[in-house]
Amino acid sequence: MQVTRTEILKLYKNLMLYSKSLTFTDPAYFRRRVATEFRNNKFLTNAKDISFAYQYEYLSVNLINFRKEKLCCVEVQLCKMLLNPLCRLHVGIASRVCAAFKHTIDYSKVPKINESDLSEQFVRGSGPGGSAVNKNANCVVLTHIPTGHVIKCHTSRCQDENRKRAREMLVAKLDEELNGEDSVTAQKRRLESNKFKKTEYKKKKMAQLKSEWKKREGLA
């Protein structure tokens, strides 16, 4: 497989662009890792070594696309058409990732809020806690101007924690309103339901086997 300079530069650009969409990984750290990998392979001259290094990074991009767009099955089929042993290794990894993804939460549709769309007020709280609660404006009242949703949060005595929690509650509310059954809350509810059903099934199955064993042994 002959890899051109243009293909390598395109791959590098795609990885750098992907770093901007990272949420749970430090984008700067990701970019440094990519730059280091490309720098280490910069002086490769053997065609097989170049092809090997290119396909390694290329398949990494394919797995990234799978996580973002759920296109893993298509990428796996393409990988199976290649003869490179490295690719066959990644097919196994991708297949396991596909299976694991069925039990994970998809955060790709979660809406983002702009601070310019928010109106925030701090009021005195109520309830147990003494003066730390009743005399300090720790309670956060957050209004989302475009939709008119109002979130009131006083789960902590710390104002900063309440502000953070209020935004999380607003995002969850908007997510449920916009995405319905695809919202994070609905997905978690389905996963919990499936987990509960599996647990109940195992209990019933075990009770049935125990009952049958007692009958066979004449203990019932």
Coordinates of C-alpha atoms in Angstrom, one line a residue:
M1 CA 0.0 0.0 0.0
Q2 CA 1.6 3.3 -1.2
V3 CA 0.8 6.2 1.2
T4 CA 1.1 9.7 -0.2
R5 CA 2.2 12.8 1.6
T6 CA -1.3 14.3 1.1
E7 CA -3.0 11.4 2.8
I8 CA -0.7 11.7 5.8
L9 CA -1.3 15.4 6.1
K10 CA -5.0 14.8 5.8
L11 CA -4.9 12.3 8.6
Y12 CA -2.9 14.6 10.8
K13 CA -5.4 17.4 10.1
N14 CA -8.4 15.2 10.9
L15 CA -6.9 14.1 14.3
M16 CA -6.2 17.8 15.2
L17 CA -9.8 18.8 14.3
Y18 CA -11.2 16.0 16.4
S19 CA -9.3 17.2 19.4
K20 CA -11.6 20.3 19.5
S21 CA -14.6 18.1 20.2
L22 CA -13.1 16.3 23.1
T23 CA -15.0 16.6 26.4
F24 CA -13.5 14.1 28.8
T25 CA -9.9 14.2 27.6
D26 CA -7.6 17.2 27.7
P27 CA -7.4 18.5 24.0
A28 CA -3.9 19.8 24.5
Y29 CA -2.7 16.4 25.8
F30 CA -4.4 14.6 22.8
R31 CA -2.7 17.0 20.3
R32 CA 0.7 16.5 22.0
R33 CA 0.3 12.7 21.7
V34 CA -0.7 12.9 18.0
A35 CA 2.2 15.3 17.2
T36 CA 4.7 13.0 19.0
E37 CA 3.5 10.0 17.1
F38 CA 3.8 11.8 13.8
R39 CA 7.2 13.2 14.7
N40 CA 8.5 9.8 15.7
N41 CA 7.5 8.4 12.3
K42 CA 8.7 11.4 10.3
F43 CA 11.9 9.8 9.1
L44 CA 10.6 6.4 8.1
T45 CA 11.8 5.4 4.6
N46 CA 10.7 1.8 4.3
A47 CA 7.4 1.6 2.4
K48 CA 6.1 -1.2 4.7
D49 CA 7.0 0.8 7.8
I50 CA 5.2 3.9 6.5
S51 CA 2.1 1.9 5.5
F52 CA 2.1 0.2 9.0
A53 CA 2.3 3.5 10.9
Y54 CA -0.3 5.2 8.6
Q55 CA -2.8 2.3 9.0
Y56 CA -2.4 2.4 12.8
E57 CA -3.4 6.1 12.9
Y58 CA -6.0 5.7 10.2
L59 CA -7.8 3.0 12.2
S60 CA -7.6 5.2 15.3
V61 CA -9.6 7.8 13.3
N62 CA -12.1 5.1 12.2
L63 CA -12.7 4.2 15.9
I64 CA -13.1 7.9 16.7
N65 CA -15.7 8.2 13.9
F66 CA -17.5 5.2 15.4
R67 CA -17.7 6.8 18.8
K68 CA -19.0 10.0 17.3
E69 CA -21.3 8.7 14.6
K70 CA -21.8 5.0 15.4
L71 CA -20.3 3.9 12.1
C72 CA -18.2 1.2 13.6
C73 CA -19.8 -1.7 11.7
V74 CA -19.1 -0.1 8.3
E75 CA -15.5 0.5 9.3
V76 CA -15.0 -3.1 10.5
Q77 CA -16.3 -4.4 7.2
L78 CA -13.8 -2.2 5.4
C79 CA -11.0 -3.4 7.7
K80 CA -11.8 -7.0 7.0
M81 CA -11.1 -6.4 3.3
L82 CA -7.5 -5.4 4.1
L83 CA -4.8 -7.9 4.5
N84 CA -2.6 -6.0 6.9
P85 CA -2.1 -8.0 10.2
L86 CA -2.4 -4.8 12.2
C87 CA -5.8 -4.1 10.7
R88 CA -7.0 -7.6 11.6
L89 CA -5.9 -6.8 15.2
H90 CA -7.9 -3.6 15.2
V91 CA -10.9 -5.4 13.8
G92 CA -11.0 -7.5 16.9
I93 CA -10.7 -4.4 19.1
A94 CA -13.4 -2.6 17.1
S95 CA -15.7 -5.5 17.4
R96 CA -15.4 -5.6 21.1
V97 CA -15.9 -1.8 21.3
C98 CA -19.1 -2.3 19.2
A99 CA -20.4 -4.8 21.7
A100 CA -19.5 -2.6 24.6
F101 CA -21.1 0.5 23.1
K102 CA -24.5 -1.1 23.3
H103 CA -24.3 -0.7 27.1
T104 CA -23.0 2.9 27.2
I105 CA -24.6 6.3 27.2
D106 CA -24.7 8.4 24.0
Y107 CA -23.9 12.0 24.9
S108 CA -23.6 13.3 21.3
K109 CA -27.1 14.9 21.3
V110 CA -26.9 16.7 24.7
P111 CA -27.6 20.4 24.1
K112 CA -25.1 23.1 25.1
I113 CA -26.1 26.3 26.9
N114 CA -24.6 29.7 26.4
E115 CA -23.9 31.9 29.4
S116 CA -25.4 34.8 27.4
D117 CA -28.8 33.0 27.4
L118 CA -28.9 32.7 31.2
S119 CA -30.2 35.0 33.8
E120 CA -28.9 34.2 37.3
Q121 CA -30.0 35.3 40.7
F122 CA -28.8 34.5 44.2
V123 CA -31.4 34.4 47.0
R124 CA -31.5 33.3 50.6
G125 CA -32.1 29.6 51.2
S126 CA -34.4 27.9 53.7
G127 CA -34.4 24.7 55.7
P128 CA -31.9 23.3 58.3
G129 CA -28.4 24.6 58.4
G130 CA -28.7 27.7 60.6
S131 CA -27.3 31.1 59.5
A132 CA -25.1 29.4 56.9
V133 CA -28.3 28.7 55.0
N134 CA -30.9 31.3 56.1
K135 CA -28.8 34.4 56.1
N136 CA -26.6 33.9 53.0
A137 CA -27.6 34.1 49.4
N138 CA -26.4 30.6 48.4
C139 CA -29.6 29.5 46.6
V140 CA -29.3 29.9 42.8
V141 CA -32.2 30.7 40.6
L142 CA -31.2 30.1 37.0
T143 CA -33.5 31.2 34.1
H144 CA -33.0 30.0 30.5
I145 CA -34.1 33.1 28.5
P146 CA -34.9 31.3 25.1
T147 CA -37.2 28.7 26.7
G148 CA -38.2 30.4 29.9
H149 CA -37.2 27.4 32.0
V150 CA -36.4 28.3 35.7
I151 CA -34.1 26.1 37.8
K152 CA -33.8 26.7 41.5
C153 CA -30.9 24.9 43.2
H154 CA -29.9 24.8 46.8
T155 CA -28.4 21.4 47.3
S156 CA -25.3 22.7 48.9
R157 CA -24.2 25.5 51.2
C158 CA -21.5 26.5 48.6
Q159 CA -22.8 28.9 46.0
D160 CA -20.3 27.7 43.4
E161 CA -21.5 24.1 43.7
N162 CA -25.1 25.3 43.5
R163 CA -24.3 27.2 40.3
K164 CA -22.7 24.2 38.7
R165 CA -25.5 21.9 39.8
A166 CA -28.2 24.3 38.5
R167 CA -26.6 24.3 35.0
E168 CA -26.4 20.5 35.0
M169 CA -30.1 20.4 35.9
L170 CA -30.9 22.9 33.1
V171 CA -29.0 20.8 30.6
A172 CA -30.8 17.7 31.7
K173 CA -34.2 19.4 31.4
L174 CA -33.4 20.7 27.9
D175 CA -32.1 17.3 26.9
E176 CA -35.3 15.6 27.9
E177 CA -37.4 18.2 26.1
L178 CA -35.5 18.1 22.9
N179 CA -34.4 14.5 22.6
G180 CA -37.1 12.6 24.4
E181 CA -36.3 8.9 24.4
D182 CA -32.8 9.6 23.2
S183 CA -32.0 11.9 26.2
V184 CA -29.3 10.8 28.7
T185 CA -31.9 10.4 31.5
A186 CA -34.1 8.1 29.3
Q187 CA -31.0 6.1 28.2
K188 CA -30.0 5.6 31.9
R189 CA -33.6 4.6 32.8
R190 CA -33.6 2.0 30.0
L191 CA -30.2 0.6 31.1
E192 CA -31.4 0.4 34.7
S193 CA -34.6 -1.3 33.6
N194 CA -32.7 -3.8 31.4
K195 CA -30.3 -4.5 34.3
F196 CA -33.2 -5.1 36.7
K197 CA -34.9 -7.4 34.2
K198 CA -31.8 -9.5 33.8
T199 CA -31.3 -9.7 37.6
E200 CA -34.9 -10.8 38.1
Y201 CA -34.6 -13.4 35.3
K202 CA -31.4 -14.8 36.9
K203 CA -33.2 -15.0 40.3
K204 CA -36.2 -16.8 38.8
K205 CA -34.0 -19.1 36.9
M206 CA -32.0 -20.0 40.0
A207 CA -35.2 -20.6 42.0
Q208 CA -36.5 -22.8 39.3
L209 CA -33.3 -24.9 39.1
K210 CA -33.3 -25.1 42.9
S211 CA -36.9 -26.3 42.9
E212 CA -36.2 -28.9 40.3
W213 CA -33.2 -30.2 42.2
K214 CA -35.2 -30.5 45.4
K215 CA -37.9 -32.6 43.5
R216 CA -35.2 -34.8 42.0
E217 CA -33.6 -35.4 45.4
G218 CA -37.0 -35.9 47.1
L219 CA -36.5 -32.9 49.4
A220 CA -39.6 -31.0 48.2

